[in-house]
Structures are given as C-alpha cells and as structure tokens.
C-alpha cells in the first residue's frame, strides 16, 4: 500500500514541488491550502493531486481536514509542515496582529497538524514529520522578528518531538531553506533581494525542487535513523 502524505501549503511554491516529488515517488498525496482556490484548482487539474482547503492556524479545522484525508486516502504516514506566511516589518512598524498571524500559521500550524496525526502514528508505529524552518530562523533577519521567532520555534519543536517519537518509529526532522525562487521571496523589495543574493555563495536563489529533494530523503521508510536533525539547503549562505 502506498504511504499517505499531507503537505500543508502544498499547492504553491516549495509545497507544490514537495507534493509533486512525493507523488512521483509513489506516495498518495493530499495538498492542503488555505486561501487561493483558483491556484489550488489549477494545481489539482495539472498534477492530479487532490487539494484540501483548511487553515492550519485553526486547530479544529486541522482535525477535520485530517479526518477527511484519512477517510479518502487512508491513515496519514507523512506530514510536511510547509505552510508559512510573512508579514515583514521592522519592530517600529510591526503590529501585534502581524506578530500573531505569523506565529499562529508558521508555528501554531505545525503543532496543530502534528497533534492531529500523532496518536494514529503512535498506534501504527510509523511516522515521518518534516517541518519546514528557514535560514532566517537560524540566523535572524532584519524586518522579521515574527517570522524568525516562529521559524526558530520550528527548530526547537522538531528536536523536542523527535525525542518523543524516536522509540516509536516516528521521525521528526526539519529543513531550513535559504532564499528560494518562490512568490514569497519575489515579494522582497528588489534592491533588498539583490543584496541578499550577493551573499549566497552558490550565486543564485534556490529552486523549490531542491528543497523537495531533501523532503523526499527524510520521508523515506529508509530514513528511520535520521531524527531531530535540521538539513540546511541554502546555497552556502549560512553554514550552521
Ligand atoms: N540590514 C541592515 N539594515 C537594513 C536591512 C538589513 N538587512 N534592510 C533594510 N535596512 C535599512 C535600510 O538600509 C534603511 O536604512 P536607512 O533608512 O538608513 O536608509 C532602513 O533599514 C529602512 O529600510 P527600508 O526602506 O527597506 O524600510 P521599510 O520599512 O520600507 O522595509 C523591510 C523594511 C520590510 C524589513 C524591508 O526592508 C524588507 O522587506 N526586507 C526584506 C526582509 C526579508 O529578507 N524577508 C524575507 C522574506 S522571504 C522569506 O522569509 C523566506 C525564507 O524563509 C528565507
């Protein structure tokens, strides 16, 4: 039986590449999305991957969404916590709402999704959780106290939950992408982005497929001895 994977934020950007890579490797994939229906419809038509709408920041919605995936595809073996947003602003301009939104989606969403699948993974003695962190959670970034805090939280969360899953067949790992060629990075002001790219030793932005390759590795049955680790895929920008 093919294993079942949920990819949050799985219809665009890094998530889209992850959904497609997992499908190509033979997994049954559910691509979650929160808002952009048109893009999700286009994604599902093009890839044949089912998309499911719910807000990862909402705990009840995660429970319902996961239950729907289980009913349609089977018990969930792999969760890729990829859904993430930015509300970049310097501390002077950042609002409390901009802090809450980013923490609730990027970090709260990871808790909600793990909680929704955890008991079932324990019962079945198998699970693969891959959390998408960020270079900016490792190194910080001007204008991102909310995002850097949430992503840094992802790395601590990963190491803590990995300890709980280790003897139960469940691995929990993180990937820390650098600057990847997606809509999120395209929103960075061009003059700021130019300076960032100049500091990437590989000399370019990363590709979403280069992150998906890491997710595939960590999701495999054969990756059972890798847990609590962070794979940095950032073109050498931050050697952590
Ligand atoms: N380091 C030091 N100073 C900086 C700086 C930096 N990285 N970025 C901006 N500044 C300085 C500017 O030089 C400027 O200084 P002066 O006033 O003395 O000229 C001052 O800060 C204000 O800069 P802006 O005009 O850009 O200020 P703003 O308020 O309009 O915007 C900002 C601030 C929202 C932070 C904007 O600079 C920005 O969007 N930066 C990009 C932040 C970023 O990299 N986000 C990553 C998004 S992608 C992502 O998050 C994915 C991932 O995981 C990697």
mmCIF file of C-alpha atoms and ligand atoms in Angstrom:
data_model
loop_
_atom_site.group_PDB
_atom_site.id
_atom_site.type_symbol
_atom_site.label_atom_id
_atom_site.label_comp_id
_atom_site.label_asym_id
_atom_site.label_seq_id
_atom_site.Cartn_x
_atom_site.Cartn_y
_atom_site.Cartn_z
ATOM 1 C CA UNK A 1 0.000 0.000 0.000
ATOM 2 C CA UNK A 2 1.324 3.441 -0.911
ATOM 3 C CA UNK A 3 2.014 5.647 2.062
ATOM 4 C CA UNK A 4 -0.167 8.735 2.555
ATOM 5 C CA UNK A 5 1.375 12.208 2.836
ATOM 6 C CA UNK A 6 -0.137 15.576 3.706
ATOM 7 C CA UNK A 7 1.734 18.665 2.543
ATOM 8 C CA UNK A 8 0.478 21.891 4.096
ATOM 9 C CA UNK A 9 0.642 24.878 1.799
ATOM 10 C CA UNK A 10 1.061 22.143 -0.788
ATOM 11 C CA UNK A 11 -0.312 23.808 -3.909
ATOM 12 C CA UNK A 12 2.203 26.625 -4.366
ATOM 13 C CA UNK A 13 5.890 27.400 -4.007
ATOM 14 C CA UNK A 14 8.030 24.923 -2.073
ATOM 15 C CA UNK A 15 4.901 22.977 -1.103
ATOM 16 C CA UNK A 16 3.904 22.425 -4.726
ATOM 17 C CA UNK A 17 7.333 20.998 -5.540
ATOM 18 C CA UNK A 18 7.142 18.745 -2.475
ATOM 19 C CA UNK A 19 3.641 17.479 -3.385
ATOM 20 C CA UNK A 20 4.762 16.652 -6.924
ATOM 21 C CA UNK A 21 8.007 14.986 -5.813
ATOM 22 C CA UNK A 22 6.162 12.778 -3.313
ATOM 23 C CA UNK A 23 3.569 11.838 -5.935
ATOM 24 C CA UNK A 24 6.315 10.985 -8.431
ATOM 25 C CA UNK A 25 7.918 8.755 -5.807
ATOM 26 C CA UNK A 26 4.670 6.796 -5.443
ATOM 27 C CA UNK A 27 3.088 8.350 -2.349
ATOM 28 C CA UNK A 28 -0.613 9.225 -2.108
ATOM 29 C CA UNK A 29 -0.557 12.987 -1.575
ATOM 30 C CA UNK A 30 -3.058 15.420 -0.072
ATOM 31 C CA UNK A 31 -2.075 19.025 -0.764
ATOM 32 C CA UNK A 32 -3.540 21.404 1.806
ATOM 33 C CA UNK A 33 -4.106 25.080 1.053
ATOM 34 C CA UNK A 34 -5.698 27.974 2.931
ATOM 35 C CA UNK A 35 -6.953 30.599 0.560
ATOM 36 C CA UNK A 36 -6.012 30.671 -3.100
ATOM 37 C CA UNK A 37 -8.791 28.482 -4.570
ATOM 38 C CA UNK A 38 -8.057 29.334 -8.166
ATOM 39 C CA UNK A 39 -4.430 28.298 -7.831
ATOM 40 C CA UNK A 40 -5.400 25.116 -5.955
ATOM 41 C CA UNK A 41 -7.905 24.124 -8.668
ATOM 42 C CA UNK A 42 -5.335 24.747 -11.383
ATOM 43 C CA UNK A 43 -2.741 22.757 -9.390
ATOM 44 C CA UNK A 44 -5.063 19.755 -8.923
ATOM 45 C CA UNK A 45 -6.097 19.716 -12.593
ATOM 46 C CA UNK A 46 -2.486 19.898 -13.752
ATOM 47 C CA UNK A 47 -0.987 17.376 -11.304
ATOM 48 C CA UNK A 48 -3.891 15.054 -10.461
ATOM 49 C CA UNK A 49 -3.098 15.655 -6.748
ATOM 50 C CA UNK A 50 -6.158 16.251 -4.543
ATOM 51 C CA UNK A 51 -6.181 19.600 -2.765
ATOM 52 C CA UNK A 52 -7.895 20.200 0.574
ATOM 53 C CA UNK A 53 -8.812 23.575 1.992
ATOM 54 C CA UNK A 54 -8.302 24.372 5.656
ATOM 55 C CA UNK A 55 -6.487 26.933 7.786
ATOM 56 C CA UNK A 56 -3.562 25.313 9.609
ATOM 57 C CA UNK A 57 -3.740 28.051 12.250
ATOM 58 C CA UNK A 58 -7.150 26.695 13.310
ATOM 59 C CA UNK A 59 -6.904 23.567 15.447
ATOM 60 C CA UNK A 60 -10.449 22.322 14.832
ATOM 61 C CA UNK A 61 -10.022 22.800 11.077
ATOM 62 C CA UNK A 62 -6.852 20.690 11.160
ATOM 63 C CA UNK A 63 -8.662 17.876 12.962
ATOM 64 C CA UNK A 64 -11.485 17.979 10.408
ATOM 65 C CA UNK A 65 -9.135 18.280 7.433
ATOM 66 C CA UNK A 66 -7.003 15.351 8.552
ATOM 67 C CA UNK A 67 -10.138 13.255 9.179
ATOM 68 C CA UNK A 68 -11.261 13.953 5.608
ATOM 69 C CA UNK A 69 -7.873 12.929 4.195
ATOM 70 C CA UNK A 70 -7.930 9.718 6.271
ATOM 71 C CA UNK A 71 -11.427 8.908 5.010
ATOM 72 C CA UNK A 72 -10.454 9.486 1.374
ATOM 73 C CA UNK A 73 -6.819 8.335 1.177
ATOM 74 C CA UNK A 74 -6.159 6.317 4.359
ATOM 75 C CA UNK A 75 -4.197 6.886 7.599
ATOM 76 C CA UNK A 76 -1.538 9.590 7.364
ATOM 77 C CA UNK A 77 2.076 8.385 7.379
ATOM 78 C CA UNK A 78 3.875 11.599 6.452
ATOM 79 C CA UNK A 79 3.216 15.237 7.303
ATOM 80 C CA UNK A 80 5.195 18.029 5.703
ATOM 81 C CA UNK A 81 4.561 21.217 7.687
ATOM 82 C CA UNK A 82 5.310 23.713 4.981
ATOM 83 C CA UNK A 83 2.523 26.318 5.225
ATOM 84 C CA UNK A 84 4.041 29.672 6.028
ATOM 85 C CA UNK A 85 3.429 33.381 5.633
ATOM 86 C CA UNK A 86 5.420 36.585 6.055
ATOM 87 C CA UNK A 87 4.326 39.931 7.451
ATOM 88 C CA UNK A 88 7.721 41.626 7.261
ATOM 89 C CA UNK A 89 8.169 44.947 9.052
ATOM 90 C CA UNK A 90 10.719 46.493 11.351
ATOM 91 C CA UNK A 91 9.876 46.364 15.066
ATOM 92 C CA UNK A 92 8.867 50.024 14.881
ATOM 93 C CA UNK A 93 6.141 49.220 12.341
ATOM 94 C CA UNK A 94 5.194 45.652 13.244
ATOM 95 C CA UNK A 95 1.721 45.287 14.683
ATOM 96 C CA UNK A 96 0.549 42.808 17.268
ATOM 97 C CA UNK A 97 -1.716 41.318 14.569
ATOM 98 C CA UNK A 98 1.287 40.855 12.264
ATOM 99 C CA UNK A 99 3.077 39.000 15.052
ATOM 100 C CA UNK A 100 0.069 36.783 15.880
ATOM 101 C CA UNK A 101 -0.699 35.835 12.286
ATOM 102 C CA UNK A 102 2.835 34.682 11.557
ATOM 103 C CA UNK A 103 3.260 32.779 14.824
ATOM 104 C CA UNK A 104 -0.200 31.177 14.543
ATOM 105 C CA UNK A 105 0.322 29.930 10.985
ATOM 106 C CA UNK A 106 4.037 29.130 10.898
ATOM 107 C CA UNK A 107 4.428 27.643 14.390
ATOM 108 C CA UNK A 108 0.882 27.031 15.663
ATOM 109 C CA UNK A 109 0.073 25.281 12.381
ATOM 110 C CA UNK A 110 2.912 22.860 12.952
ATOM 111 C CA UNK A 111 1.584 21.983 16.426
ATOM 112 C CA UNK A 112 -1.982 21.610 15.147
ATOM 113 C CA UNK A 113 -1.023 19.258 12.333
ATOM 114 C CA UNK A 114 1.317 17.136 14.437
ATOM 115 C CA UNK A 115 -1.327 16.846 17.151
ATOM 116 C CA UNK A 116 -3.919 15.790 14.566
ATOM 117 C CA UNK A 117 -1.838 12.818 13.342
ATOM 118 C CA UNK A 118 0.256 11.914 16.393
ATOM 119 C CA UNK A 119 -1.983 9.326 18.122
ATOM 120 C CA UNK A 120 -2.526 7.453 14.888
ATOM 121 C CA UNK A 121 1.219 7.418 14.139
ATOM 122 C CA UNK A 122 1.901 6.089 17.654
ATOM 123 C CA UNK A 123 -0.700 3.348 17.220
ATOM 124 C CA UNK A 124 0.698 2.302 13.859
ATOM 125 C CA UNK A 125 4.344 2.593 14.943
ATOM 126 C CA UNK A 126 5.335 4.662 11.945
ATOM 127 C CA UNK A 127 5.509 8.322 11.023
ATOM 128 C CA UNK A 128 7.592 10.844 9.152
ATOM 129 C CA UNK A 129 7.224 14.514 10.063
ATOM 130 C CA UNK A 130 9.196 17.079 8.099
ATOM 131 C CA UNK A 131 8.948 20.681 9.286
ATOM 132 C CA UNK A 132 9.988 23.496 7.003
ATOM 133 C CA UNK A 133 12.004 26.010 9.014
ATOM 134 C CA UNK A 134 14.141 28.747 7.497
ATOM 135 C CA UNK A 135 17.621 30.161 7.330
ATOM 136 C CA UNK A 136 16.004 33.203 8.937
ATOM 137 C CA UNK A 137 15.020 31.086 11.947
ATOM 138 C CA UNK A 138 18.676 30.089 12.289
ATOM 139 C CA UNK A 139 20.356 33.432 11.601
ATOM 140 C CA UNK A 140 17.623 36.058 12.125
ATOM 141 C CA UNK A 141 16.676 38.662 9.529
ATOM 142 C CA UNK A 142 16.143 42.396 9.610
ATOM 143 C CA UNK A 143 12.385 43.095 9.495
ATOM 144 C CA UNK A 144 11.354 39.573 10.532
ATOM 145 C CA UNK A 145 11.175 39.269 14.316
ATOM 146 C CA UNK A 146 7.832 37.471 13.925
ATOM 147 C CA UNK A 147 8.943 35.103 11.169
ATOM 148 C CA UNK A 148 12.395 34.424 12.653
ATOM 149 C CA UNK A 149 10.862 33.676 16.061
ATOM 150 C CA UNK A 150 8.280 31.295 14.579
ATOM 151 C CA UNK A 151 10.815 29.508 12.377
ATOM 152 C CA UNK A 152 13.313 29.286 15.216
ATOM 153 C CA UNK A 153 10.475 27.760 17.231
ATOM 154 C CA UNK A 154 10.052 25.147 14.491
ATOM 155 C CA UNK A 155 13.627 24.020 15.059
ATOM 156 C CA UNK A 156 13.126 23.624 18.838
ATOM 157 C CA UNK A 157 9.759 21.923 18.296
ATOM 158 C CA UNK A 158 11.420 19.438 15.938
ATOM 159 C CA UNK A 159 14.123 18.440 18.387
ATOM 160 C CA UNK A 160 11.630 18.036 21.260
ATOM 161 C CA UNK A 161 9.060 15.981 19.345
ATOM 162 C CA UNK A 162 11.821 13.856 17.781
ATOM 163 C CA UNK A 163 12.700 12.661 21.275
ATOM 164 C CA UNK A 164 9.096 11.571 21.878
ATOM 165 C CA UNK A 165 8.828 9.736 18.554
ATOM 166 C CA UNK A 166 12.268 8.122 18.420
ATOM 167 C CA UNK A 167 11.402 4.812 20.070
ATOM 168 C CA UNK A 168 8.010 4.616 18.344
ATOM 169 C CA UNK A 169 9.050 4.542 14.685
ATOM 170 C CA UNK A 170 8.288 8.230 14.168
ATOM 171 C CA UNK A 171 10.994 10.574 12.936
ATOM 172 C CA UNK A 172 10.716 14.354 13.169
ATOM 173 C CA UNK A 173 13.143 16.465 11.174
ATOM 174 C CA UNK A 174 13.405 19.984 9.806
ATOM 175 C CA UNK A 175 14.665 21.533 6.629
ATOM 176 C CA UNK A 176 15.937 25.100 6.759
ATOM 177 C CA UNK A 177 15.643 26.541 3.263
ATOM 178 C CA UNK A 178 17.568 29.606 2.260
ATOM 179 C CA UNK A 179 16.172 32.053 -0.277
ATOM 180 C CA UNK A 180 14.173 30.028 -2.811
ATOM 181 C CA UNK A 181 12.681 31.277 -6.061
ATOM 182 C CA UNK A 182 9.012 31.464 -4.938
ATOM 183 C CA UNK A 183 6.249 34.081 -4.652
ATOM 184 C CA UNK A 184 7.293 34.705 -1.020
ATOM 185 C CA UNK A 185 10.822 35.706 -1.967
ATOM 186 C CA UNK A 186 9.596 37.607 -5.035
ATOM 187 C CA UNK A 187 7.759 39.898 -2.575
ATOM 188 C CA UNK A 188 11.081 41.081 -1.066
ATOM 189 C CA UNK A 189 11.902 44.557 -2.427
ATOM 190 C CA UNK A 190 14.262 44.067 -5.439
ATOM 191 C CA UNK A 191 17.048 46.259 -4.025
ATOM 192 C CA UNK A 192 16.971 44.245 -0.762
ATOM 193 C CA UNK A 193 16.884 40.905 -2.607
ATOM 194 C CA UNK A 194 19.813 41.858 -4.789
ATOM 195 C CA UNK A 195 21.970 42.352 -1.681
ATOM 196 C CA UNK A 196 20.814 39.023 -0.235
ATOM 197 C CA UNK A 197 21.598 37.077 -3.429
ATOM 198 C CA UNK A 198 25.055 38.680 -3.495
ATOM 199 C CA UNK A 199 25.733 36.921 -0.173
ATOM 200 C CA UNK A 200 24.772 33.423 -1.413
ATOM 201 C CA UNK A 201 27.995 31.557 -2.258
ATOM 202 C CA UNK A 202 26.273 29.401 -4.883
ATOM 203 C CA UNK A 203 25.378 32.687 -6.580
ATOM 204 C CA UNK A 204 21.653 32.281 -7.149
ATOM 205 C CA UNK A 205 18.299 31.671 -5.483
ATOM 206 C CA UNK A 206 17.432 28.066 -4.725
ATOM 207 C CA UNK A 207 14.776 26.124 -6.583
ATOM 208 C CA UNK A 208 11.703 24.664 -4.876
ATOM 209 C CA UNK A 209 12.639 21.245 -6.292
ATOM 210 C CA UNK A 210 15.944 21.441 -4.398
ATOM 211 C CA UNK A 211 14.007 21.589 -1.124
ATOM 212 C CA UNK A 212 11.665 18.817 -2.258
ATOM 213 C CA UNK A 213 14.672 16.550 -2.738
ATOM 214 C CA UNK A 214 15.502 16.905 0.962
ATOM 215 C CA UNK A 215 11.900 16.247 1.969
ATOM 216 C CA UNK A 216 11.877 13.046 -0.088
ATOM 217 C CA UNK A 217 15.012 11.854 1.662
ATOM 218 C CA UNK A 218 13.595 12.493 5.146
ATOM 219 C CA UNK A 219 10.175 10.997 4.276
ATOM 220 C CA UNK A 220 11.512 7.654 3.124
ATOM 221 C CA UNK A 221 10.989 4.452 5.111
ATOM 222 C CA UNK A 222 14.776 4.024 4.852
ATOM 223 C CA UNK A 223 15.425 7.312 6.733
ATOM 224 C CA UNK A 224 14.454 5.813 10.108
ATOM 225 C CA UNK A 225 17.810 6.591 11.733
ATOM 226 C CA UNK A 226 17.597 10.325 10.952
ATOM 227 C CA UNK A 227 15.627 12.203 13.568
ATOM 228 C CA UNK A 228 15.806 15.562 15.321
ATOM 229 C CA UNK A 229 18.052 16.876 12.580
ATOM 230 C CA UNK A 230 17.961 20.037 10.521
ATOM 231 C CA UNK A 231 19.003 19.910 6.889
ATOM 232 C CA UNK A 232 20.149 23.342 5.707
ATOM 233 C CA UNK A 233 19.563 23.854 1.974
ATOM 234 C CA UNK A 234 20.662 27.420 1.387
ATOM 235 C CA UNK A 235 23.409 27.621 -1.236
ATOM 236 C CA UNK A 236 26.032 28.004 1.492
ATOM 237 C CA UNK A 237 24.554 31.283 2.774
ATOM 238 C CA UNK A 238 24.593 30.171 6.410
ATOM 239 C CA UNK A 239 26.768 27.239 7.462
ATOM 240 C CA UNK A 240 25.101 26.169 10.658
HETATM 241 N N1 LIG B 1 20.291 45.134 7.381
HETATM 242 C C1 LIG B 1 20.531 46.406 7.835
HETATM 243 N N2 LIG B 1 19.777 47.449 7.503
HETATM 244 C C2 LIG B 1 18.741 47.247 6.677
HETATM 245 C C3 LIG B 1 18.418 45.971 6.169
HETATM 246 C C4 LIG B 1 19.260 44.907 6.550
HETATM 247 N N3 LIG B 1 19.041 43.666 6.101
HETATM 248 N N4 LIG B 1 17.331 46.083 5.400
HETATM 249 C C5 LIG B 1 16.954 47.390 5.417
HETATM 250 N N5 LIG B 1 17.827 48.079 6.168
HETATM 251 C C6 LIG B 1 17.824 49.508 6.436
HETATM 252 C C7 LIG B 1 17.768 50.291 5.144
HETATM 253 O O1 LIG B 1 19.050 50.428 4.606
HETATM 254 C C8 LIG B 1 17.158 51.597 5.616
HETATM 255 O O2 LIG B 1 18.141 52.360 6.242
HETATM 256 P P1 LIG B 1 18.161 53.961 6.029
HETATM 257 O O3 LIG B 1 16.800 54.424 6.498
HETATM 258 O O4 LIG B 1 19.290 54.377 6.918
HETATM 259 O O5 LIG B 1 18.397 54.142 4.560
HETATM 260 C C9 LIG B 1 16.183 51.170 6.711
HETATM 261 O O6 LIG B 1 16.630 49.851 7.128
HETATM 262 C C10 LIG B 1 14.776 51.060 6.210
HETATM 263 O O7 LIG B 1 14.764 50.171 5.095
HETATM 264 P P2 LIG B 1 13.504 50.060 4.153
HETATM 265 O O8 LIG B 1 13.314 51.350 3.401
HETATM 266 O O9 LIG B 1 13.538 48.785 3.361
HETATM 267 O O10 LIG B 1 12.360 50.013 5.284
HETATM 268 P P3 LIG B 1 10.900 49.570 5.167
HETATM 269 O O11 LIG B 1 10.295 49.891 6.482
HETATM 270 O O12 LIG B 1 10.256 50.093 3.922
HETATM 271 O O13 LIG B 1 11.002 47.992 4.990
HETATM 272 C C11 LIG B 1 11.508 45.781 5.481
HETATM 273 C C12 LIG B 1 11.667 47.222 5.920
HETATM 274 C C13 LIG B 1 10.032 45.392 5.458
HETATM 275 C C14 LIG B 1 12.206 44.933 6.522
HETATM 276 C C15 LIG B 1 12.115 45.594 4.085
HETATM 277 O O14 LIG B 1 13.469 46.010 4.114
HETATM 278 C C16 LIG B 1 12.057 44.135 3.654
HETATM 279 O O15 LIG B 1 11.042 43.649 3.171
HETATM 280 N N6 LIG B 1 13.162 43.408 3.801
HETATM 281 C C17 LIG B 1 13.223 42.001 3.414
HETATM 282 C C18 LIG B 1 13.185 41.141 4.620
HETATM 283 C C19 LIG B 1 13.420 39.725 4.179
HETATM 284 O O16 LIG B 1 14.515 39.322 3.780
HETATM 285 N N7 LIG B 1 12.365 38.894 4.229
HETATM 286 C C20 LIG B 1 12.497 37.560 3.789
HETATM 287 C C21 LIG B 1 11.253 37.175 3.070
HETATM 288 S S1 LIG B 1 11.433 35.609 2.254
HETATM 289 C C22 LIG B 1 11.382 34.515 3.494
HETATM 290 O O17 LIG B 1 11.145 34.818 4.619
HETATM 291 C C23 LIG B 1 11.635 33.097 3.093
HETATM 292 C C24 LIG B 1 12.709 32.500 3.878
HETATM 293 O O18 LIG B 1 12.458 31.735 4.788
HETATM 294 C C25 LIG B 1 14.114 32.812 3.522
#
